[in-house]
CSV table of C-alpha atoms and ligand atoms in Angstrom, one decimal:
chain,number,residue,atom,x,y,z
A,1,SER,CA,0.1,0.3,-0.2
A,2,ALA,CA,0.9,4.0,-0.1
A,3,LYS,CA,1.4,3.7,3.4
A,4,ASN,CA,3.7,0.8,3.4
A,5,ALA,CA,5.4,1.9,0.5
A,6,GLY,CA,6.0,5.8,2.1
A,7,LYS,CA,7.3,3.6,5.4
A,8,ASN,CA,9.7,2.1,3.4
A,9,ASP,CA,10.6,5.5,1.8
A,10,PHE,CA,11.1,6.5,5.4
A,11,HIS,CA,13.5,3.9,6.2
A,12,PHE,CA,15.2,4.2,3.4
A,13,PHE,CA,16.1,7.6,3.8
A,14,SER,CA,16.4,7.4,7.4
A,15,HIS,CA,19.3,4.6,6.5
A,16,GLU,CA,21.0,5.9,3.7
A,17,MET,CA,21.1,9.6,6.0
A,18,ASP,CA,22.9,7.2,9.1
A,19,GLN,CA,25.1,6.6,7.0
A,20,GLN,CA,26.1,9.3,5.5
A,21,ALA,CA,26.3,11.0,9.3
A,22,HIS,CA,28.7,7.7,9.9
A,23,ASP,CA,31.1,7.6,6.0
A,24,ARG,CA,31.4,11.6,7.3
A,25,VAL,CA,32.5,10.4,10.8
A,26,ALA,CA,34.5,8.5,9.5
A,27,LEU,CA,36.4,11.0,6.2
A,28,GLU,CA,37.1,12.9,9.7
A,29,ASN,CA,38.3,11.2,12.0
A,30,GLU,CA,40.6,10.2,9.3
A,31,LEU,CA,41.5,13.6,8.2
A,32,ARG,CA,42.5,14.1,11.6
A,33,MET,CA,45.5,11.2,11.3
A,34,ALA,CA,46.6,12.7,7.4
A,35,LEU,CA,49.0,15.3,8.7
A,36,SER,CA,50.7,13.1,11.1
A,37,HIS,CA,50.4,10.3,9.1
A,38,ASN,CA,51.9,12.4,5.8
A,39,GLU,CA,48.7,11.9,3.5
A,40,LEU,CA,48.6,15.3,2.3
A,41,GLY,CA,51.1,16.7,-1.0
A,42,VAL,CA,50.8,19.9,-2.8
A,43,TRP,CA,50.4,20.1,-6.4
A,44,TYR,CA,50.7,22.5,-8.3
A,45,GLN,CA,49.6,23.8,-11.5
A,46,PRO,CA,50.7,25.9,-14.6
A,47,LEU,CA,48.9,29.6,-15.1
A,48,VAL,CA,49.7,30.8,-18.9
A,49,ASN,CA,49.5,34.3,-20.1
A,50,LEU,CA,47.3,33.7,-23.6
A,51,LYS,CA,49.5,36.4,-25.0
A,52,ASP,CA,53.3,34.6,-25.0
A,53,ASN,CA,51.7,31.6,-24.0
A,54,ASN,CA,54.8,31.3,-20.4
A,55,ILE,CA,54.1,30.4,-17.1
A,56,CYS,CA,53.7,33.2,-15.2
A,57,GLY,CA,52.4,30.6,-11.9
A,58,VAL,CA,51.3,28.4,-10.6
A,59,GLU,CA,48.2,27.1,-8.0
A,60,ALA,CA,48.8,25.7,-4.6
A,61,LEU,CA,46.2,22.9,-5.1
A,62,VAL,CA,46.5,20.0,-1.4
A,63,ARG,CA,46.5,16.8,-2.5
A,64,TRP,CA,45.0,14.0,-0.2
A,65,LYS,CA,46.0,10.4,-0.3
A,66,ASN,CA,44.0,7.7,1.9
A,67,PRO,CA,46.0,4.2,2.6
A,68,VAL,CA,43.1,3.3,1.7
A,69,ARG,CA,40.4,4.9,0.1
A,70,GLY,CA,43.1,6.7,-2.6
A,71,PHE,CA,42.4,10.1,-3.3
A,72,VAL,CA,40.1,12.1,-2.2
A,73,GLY,CA,38.8,15.5,-3.5
A,74,PRO,CA,39.9,18.6,-1.9
A,75,ASP,CA,36.3,19.9,-3.1
A,76,ILE,CA,34.7,16.3,-0.3
A,77,PHE,CA,37.6,17.2,2.3
A,78,ILE,CA,38.4,20.6,2.5
A,79,PRO,CA,34.5,21.2,3.5
A,80,ILE,CA,34.9,18.7,6.3
A,81,ALA,CA,38.0,20.2,7.2
A,82,GLU,CA,36.7,23.6,7.8
A,83,GLU,CA,33.6,22.4,9.9
A,84,SER,CA,35.9,20.7,11.2
A,85,GLY,CA,38.3,23.1,13.1
A,86,LEU,CA,40.7,20.5,11.4
A,87,ILE,CA,41.8,23.7,8.3
A,88,LEU,CA,43.8,25.8,10.8
A,89,PRO,CA,46.2,23.8,11.2
A,90,ILE,CA,46.6,22.2,7.6
A,91,GLY,CA,45.6,25.9,6.4
A,92,ASP,CA,49.1,26.4,8.1
A,93,TRP,CA,50.5,23.7,7.1
A,94,ILE,CA,49.8,23.5,3.3
A,95,ILE,CA,51.7,27.6,3.5
A,96,GLU,CA,54.8,25.5,5.1
A,97,THR,CA,55.1,23.5,2.4
A,98,ILE,CA,54.4,26.1,-0.7
A,99,CYS,CA,57.2,28.3,0.5
A,100,HIS,CA,59.8,25.9,1.7
A,101,GLN,CA,58.7,24.1,-2.0
A,102,LEU,CA,59.3,27.6,-3.7
A,103,SER,CA,62.6,28.0,-1.8
A,104,GLU,CA,63.8,25.2,-3.4
A,105,TRP,CA,62.8,26.2,-6.8
A,106,GLU,CA,64.0,29.9,-6.7
A,107,PRO,CA,67.2,29.3,-8.4
A,108,HIS,CA,64.7,28.1,-11.4
A,109,LEU,CA,62.5,30.7,-11.1
A,110,LYS,CA,61.9,34.2,-13.4
A,111,ASP,CA,61.1,37.8,-11.5
A,112,ASP,CA,57.1,37.3,-12.5
A,113,PHE,CA,56.6,33.2,-11.0
A,114,HIS,CA,54.2,33.2,-8.0
A,115,VAL,CA,52.5,30.4,-6.2
A,116,ALA,CA,48.2,31.9,-5.6
A,117,ILE,CA,47.8,29.8,-2.5
A,118,ASN,CA,43.6,28.6,-2.1
A,119,LEU,CA,42.6,30.3,1.3
A,120,SER,CA,39.0,29.6,2.5
A,121,PRO,CA,37.1,31.9,4.5
A,122,ILE,CA,38.3,30.1,8.3
A,123,GLN,CA,41.1,30.9,7.5
A,124,ILE,CA,41.6,34.3,6.6
A,125,ARG,CA,38.5,35.5,9.9
A,126,HIS,CA,41.8,33.2,12.3
A,127,SER,CA,43.6,36.5,13.4
A,128,ALA,CA,46.8,35.0,13.1
A,129,LEU,CA,46.7,34.9,9.3
A,130,GLU,CA,48.8,37.6,8.3
A,131,LYS,CA,51.4,36.6,10.7
A,132,THR,CA,51.4,32.4,10.3
A,133,LEU,CA,52.3,33.7,6.5
A,134,LEU,CA,54.5,36.2,5.9
A,135,LYS,CA,56.7,34.2,9.1
A,136,ALA,CA,56.9,32.0,5.9
A,137,ILE,CA,58.4,33.6,3.4
A,138,SER,CA,60.9,35.3,5.3
A,139,SER,CA,62.0,32.5,7.4
A,140,HIS,CA,62.6,30.4,3.4
A,141,ARG,CA,63.8,34.3,2.7
A,142,ILE,CA,61.4,34.0,-0.6
A,143,LYS,CA,60.2,37.8,-1.7
A,144,ASN,CA,56.5,38.5,-0.7
A,145,ASP,CA,55.8,39.2,-4.5
A,146,ARG,CA,56.1,36.0,-5.1
A,147,ILE,CA,53.3,34.8,-3.0
A,148,HIS,CA,49.2,35.4,-4.1
A,149,ILE,CA,46.0,34.4,-2.7
A,150,GLU,CA,42.8,32.9,-3.8
A,151,ILE,CA,40.2,33.7,-2.0
A,152,THR,CA,36.0,33.0,-2.5
A,153,GLU,CA,33.4,36.0,-2.4
A,154,THR,CA,31.9,34.1,0.7
A,155,ALA,CA,35.5,34.5,2.3
A,156,LEU,CA,34.1,39.0,1.8
A,157,VAL,CA,30.6,38.6,3.1
A,158,GLU,CA,31.8,37.2,6.7
A,159,ASN,CA,33.0,39.4,9.2
A,160,GLU,CA,33.7,42.6,6.3
A,161,ALA,CA,36.0,44.4,8.8
A,162,ALA,CA,38.1,41.9,9.4
A,163,THR,CA,38.4,40.4,6.4
A,164,LEU,CA,39.2,43.9,5.0
A,165,ARG,CA,41.8,45.2,7.8
A,166,THR,CA,43.8,41.2,6.8
A,167,LEU,CA,43.7,41.7,3.2
A,168,SER,CA,44.8,45.2,2.8
A,169,GLN,CA,47.8,44.7,5.5
A,170,LEU,CA,48.7,41.2,2.8
A,171,ASN,CA,47.8,43.7,-0.1
A,172,GLN,CA,50.3,46.2,1.6
A,173,ALA,CA,53.1,43.5,1.7
A,174,GLY,CA,53.4,43.3,-1.9
A,175,ILE,CA,50.6,39.8,-1.5
A,176,LYS,CA,48.4,39.8,-4.3
A,177,ILE,CA,44.6,38.9,-3.6
A,178,TRP,CA,42.7,36.8,-6.2
A,179,LEU,CA,38.3,36.4,-6.7
A,180,ASP,CA,38.5,32.2,-7.1
A,181,ASP,CA,35.2,31.8,-8.9
A,182,PHE,CA,34.1,35.1,-9.9
A,183,GLY,CA,30.6,35.3,-11.6
A,184,THR,CA,29.4,32.3,-9.2
A,185,GLY,CA,27.9,31.9,-5.7
A,186,PHE,CA,27.5,36.1,-3.9
A,187,SER,CA,28.8,38.0,-6.4
A,188,SER,CA,28.8,41.9,-6.1
A,189,LEU,CA,30.1,43.9,-8.2
A,190,SER,CA,30.9,47.0,-5.1
A,191,HIS,CA,33.0,43.6,-3.4
A,192,LEU,CA,35.6,44.7,-6.1
A,193,LYS,CA,36.0,48.3,-5.4
A,194,GLN,CA,35.7,47.7,-1.5
A,195,PHE,CA,38.5,45.3,-0.5
A,196,PRO,CA,42.2,45.4,-2.2
A,197,VAL,CA,41.4,42.5,-5.1
A,198,SER,CA,43.9,43.0,-7.8
A,199,GLY,CA,42.5,40.8,-10.2
A,200,VAL,CA,39.8,37.7,-10.6
A,201,LYS,CA,39.6,33.6,-12.2
A,202,ILE,CA,36.6,33.4,-14.5
A,203,ASP,CA,35.7,30.7,-13.3
A,204,ARG,CA,34.8,27.0,-15.8
A,205,SER,CA,31.7,26.9,-15.3
A,206,PHE,CA,31.9,29.4,-17.9
A,207,VAL,CA,34.6,28.2,-20.2
A,208,ALA,CA,33.2,25.0,-20.5
A,209,ASP,CA,30.3,25.9,-23.4
A,210,LEU,CA,32.4,28.7,-24.4
A,211,GLU,CA,32.6,27.4,-27.6
A,212,GLN,CA,28.7,26.6,-27.5
A,213,ASP,CA,27.0,29.0,-25.6
A,214,VAL,CA,27.4,32.6,-26.9
A,215,ASP,CA,25.7,34.1,-23.7
A,216,ASP,CA,28.9,32.5,-21.6
A,217,ARG,CA,30.7,34.3,-24.3
A,218,ALA,CA,28.9,37.3,-23.9
A,219,LEU,CA,28.8,37.0,-19.7
A,220,ILE,CA,33.3,36.4,-20.1
A,221,SER,CA,33.7,39.2,-22.0
A,222,ALA,CA,31.5,41.4,-20.4
A,223,MET,CA,33.4,40.4,-17.4
A,224,ILE,CA,37.0,41.4,-19.2
A,225,VAL,CA,35.4,44.6,-20.4
A,226,LEU,CA,34.6,45.1,-17.1
A,227,ALA,CA,37.7,44.3,-15.1
A,228,ASN,CA,40.1,45.8,-17.8
A,229,ALA,CA,37.7,49.6,-17.3
A,230,MET,CA,38.9,48.3,-13.4
A,231,THR,CA,42.8,47.8,-14.3
A,232,LEU,CA,42.2,44.1,-12.7
A,233,ASP,CA,43.7,41.3,-13.5
A,234,VAL,CA,41.6,38.3,-15.2
A,235,ILE,CA,42.4,34.6,-15.3
A,236,ALA,CA,40.2,31.7,-16.7
A,237,GLU,CA,39.6,28.3,-15.5
A,238,GLY,CA,39.3,25.7,-17.5
A,239,ILE,CA,40.7,26.0,-20.2
A,240,GLU,CA,40.2,22.0,-21.7
A,241,THR,CA,41.4,22.6,-25.6
A,242,GLU,CA,42.4,24.6,-27.6
A,243,ALA,CA,39.2,26.2,-29.4
A,244,GLN,CA,38.8,27.5,-25.6
A,245,CYS,CA,42.1,28.7,-26.1
A,246,LEU,CA,41.8,31.0,-29.3
A,247,LEU,CA,38.5,32.0,-28.2
A,248,LEU,CA,39.7,33.5,-25.0
A,249,ASN,CA,42.3,35.0,-26.7
A,250,GLU,CA,39.9,37.2,-29.1
A,251,LEU,CA,38.5,38.0,-26.3
A,252,GLN,CA,41.8,40.2,-25.3
A,253,CYS,CA,41.2,37.5,-21.7
A,254,PRO,CA,45.1,38.2,-20.1
A,255,LYS,CA,45.5,34.9,-19.1
A,256,GLY,CA,44.2,30.8,-18.5
A,257,GLN,CA,44.8,27.6,-16.7
A,258,GLY,CA,43.0,24.3,-17.3
A,259,TYR,CA,43.9,20.9,-18.5
A,260,PHE,CA,44.2,21.9,-22.0
A,261,TYR,CA,47.8,23.7,-20.1
A,262,SER,CA,48.7,20.9,-17.8
A,263,ARG,CA,46.7,18.7,-15.3
A,264,PRO,CA,47.7,20.0,-11.3
A,265,LEU,CA,51.4,18.1,-11.1
A,266,PRO,CA,53.3,17.1,-8.4
A,267,GLY,CA,56.3,19.6,-7.1
A,268,ASP,CA,59.5,18.5,-9.1
A,269,GLN,CA,57.6,17.8,-12.1
A,270,LEU,CA,56.8,21.1,-11.9
A,271,LEU,CA,59.8,22.4,-12.7
A,272,ASP,CA,60.5,20.1,-14.9
A,273,LEU,CA,57.4,21.8,-16.9
A,274,TYR,CA,58.7,25.1,-16.2
A,275,ARG,CA,61.8,24.9,-17.0
A,276,TRP,CA,61.0,23.1,-20.3
A,277,TRP,CA,58.5,24.7,-21.2
A,278,PRO,CA,58.3,26.1,-24.8
A,279,GLY,CA,56.7,29.5,-23.9
A,280,LYS,CA,58.2,33.3,-26.9
B,301,C2E,P1,39.5,26.0,-7.6
B,301,C2E,O1,40.4,27.2,-6.0
B,301,C2E,O2,38.7,26.9,-8.3
B,301,C2E,O3,40.3,25.2,-8.2
B,301,C2E,C1,40.8,25.1,-9.7
B,301,C2E,C2,39.8,23.4,-10.0
B,301,C2E,O4,40.1,23.8,-10.9
B,301,C2E,C3,41.1,22.8,-9.4
B,301,C2E,O5,40.5,20.4,-9.0
B,301,C2E,C4,41.5,21.8,-9.8
B,301,C2E,O6,42.5,21.0,-10.9
B,301,C2E,C5,40.0,22.4,-11.0
B,301,C2E,N1,41.3,22.2,-12.9
B,301,C2E,C6,41.7,22.4,-13.7
B,301,C2E,N2,42.0,22.4,-14.5
B,301,C2E,C7,40.9,22.4,-15.0
B,301,C2E,C8,40.8,22.0,-16.6
B,301,C2E,O7,40.9,22.5,-17.1
B,301,C2E,N3,39.2,21.0,-16.6
B,301,C2E,C9,38.3,20.6,-14.7
B,301,C2E,N4,37.6,20.2,-15.2
B,301,C2E,N5,38.8,21.5,-13.7
B,301,C2E,C10,39.7,21.7,-13.9
B,301,C2E,P2,41.0,20.9,-7.1
B,301,C2E,O8,42.2,20.2,-7.4
B,301,C2E,O9,39.7,19.5,-7.2
B,301,C2E,O10,40.5,21.6,-5.8
B,301,C2E,C11,39.3,22.5,-6.3
B,301,C2E,C12,38.4,23.4,-4.9
B,301,C2E,O11,38.6,23.0,-3.5
B,301,C2E,C13,39.1,24.3,-5.4
B,301,C2E,O12,38.5,25.2,-6.7
B,301,C2E,C14,39.6,24.9,-4.3
B,301,C2E,O13,38.3,25.5,-3.6
B,301,C2E,C15,39.6,24.4,-3.1
B,301,C2E,N6,40.6,23.5,-2.6
B,301,C2E,C16,41.9,23.2,-3.4
B,301,C2E,N7,43.6,23.5,-3.0
B,301,C2E,C17,42.6,24.3,-1.6
B,301,C2E,C18,44.3,24.1,-0.3
B,301,C2E,O14,44.7,24.1,-0.5
B,301,C2E,N8,43.2,25.4,0.0
B,301,C2E,C19,42.0,25.4,0.9
B,301,C2E,N9,41.8,25.7,1.5
B,301,C2E,N10,41.1,25.2,-0.6
B,301,C2E,C20,41.5,24.1,-1.7
B,302,MG,MG1,42.3,28.5,-6.6
B,303,MG,MG1,38.5,28.8,-8.9
B,304,MG,MG1,36.1,26.1,-7.3
């Protein structure tokens, strides 16, 4: 009967929800051990200047390889790290790892090369962020402008005054700030005026259908015109095909990133790619 079916549905969903909560707790416990068990790593994806095809920097992307599960994506574990507070020790470890990596790469790097670090809103809200970052930079004897940070607009709508203070201090120290996933979520053009942002990263959802979708093309074109008018830099994310690359070049997009150029790579492989890269 309908009644029984409903009851079964209830049991089914209830069981599924239990299972989900259980998985979530298990994952959180495993994540808690990931740092001390050496399961985390930082990989790097090139950021490419679309005009001359040179690599001008990389985005640092955290990786977690669990011995049983294999690779767990940051889209899965970063939210868990944020809810559990683990993002603070993990975030500190990521900053330290990147600064160490930069000091090893330094002899091979051109002046303009930088590493972009993704920062969670929770890290930005935490009062020690700029101290942690500037201390890691100076203890590895790298220049402040080797580091950029990427934040999402979620970070800007929470605790605006404190966030503005932290970002202004980092910006004054020579660390550039990028708005990640631009055009999605809480987008408000006033953020570009209110916060010391140097550039925007156009979300890859706009790039994906660029060849077919005239609306996406119009939106990207408008974002680039806006950014130019405000003297903001632009990176288009998620370039997977040569056609997308050519279209973005036509739209005067200055920089890009995506599988078309390279997937994220471990540090040693990234350095090889950088050193042998056929730029102009
Ligand atoms: P994001 O900052 O927008 O990073 C870009 C994501 O797009 C990365 O996924 C990257 O591997 C992926 N990607 C790059 N090129 C392409 C492409 O051509 N096609 C497609 N389909 N995808 C592409 P990933 O590494 O899985 O990271 C997902 C998200 O997790 C990041 O989005 C970022 O929000 C977060 N995340 C990653 N690393 C960190 C970190 O160290 N700290 C924090 N707080 N968040 C991180
Ligand atoms: Mg990013
Ligand atoms: Mg992004
Ligand atoms: Mg994203």
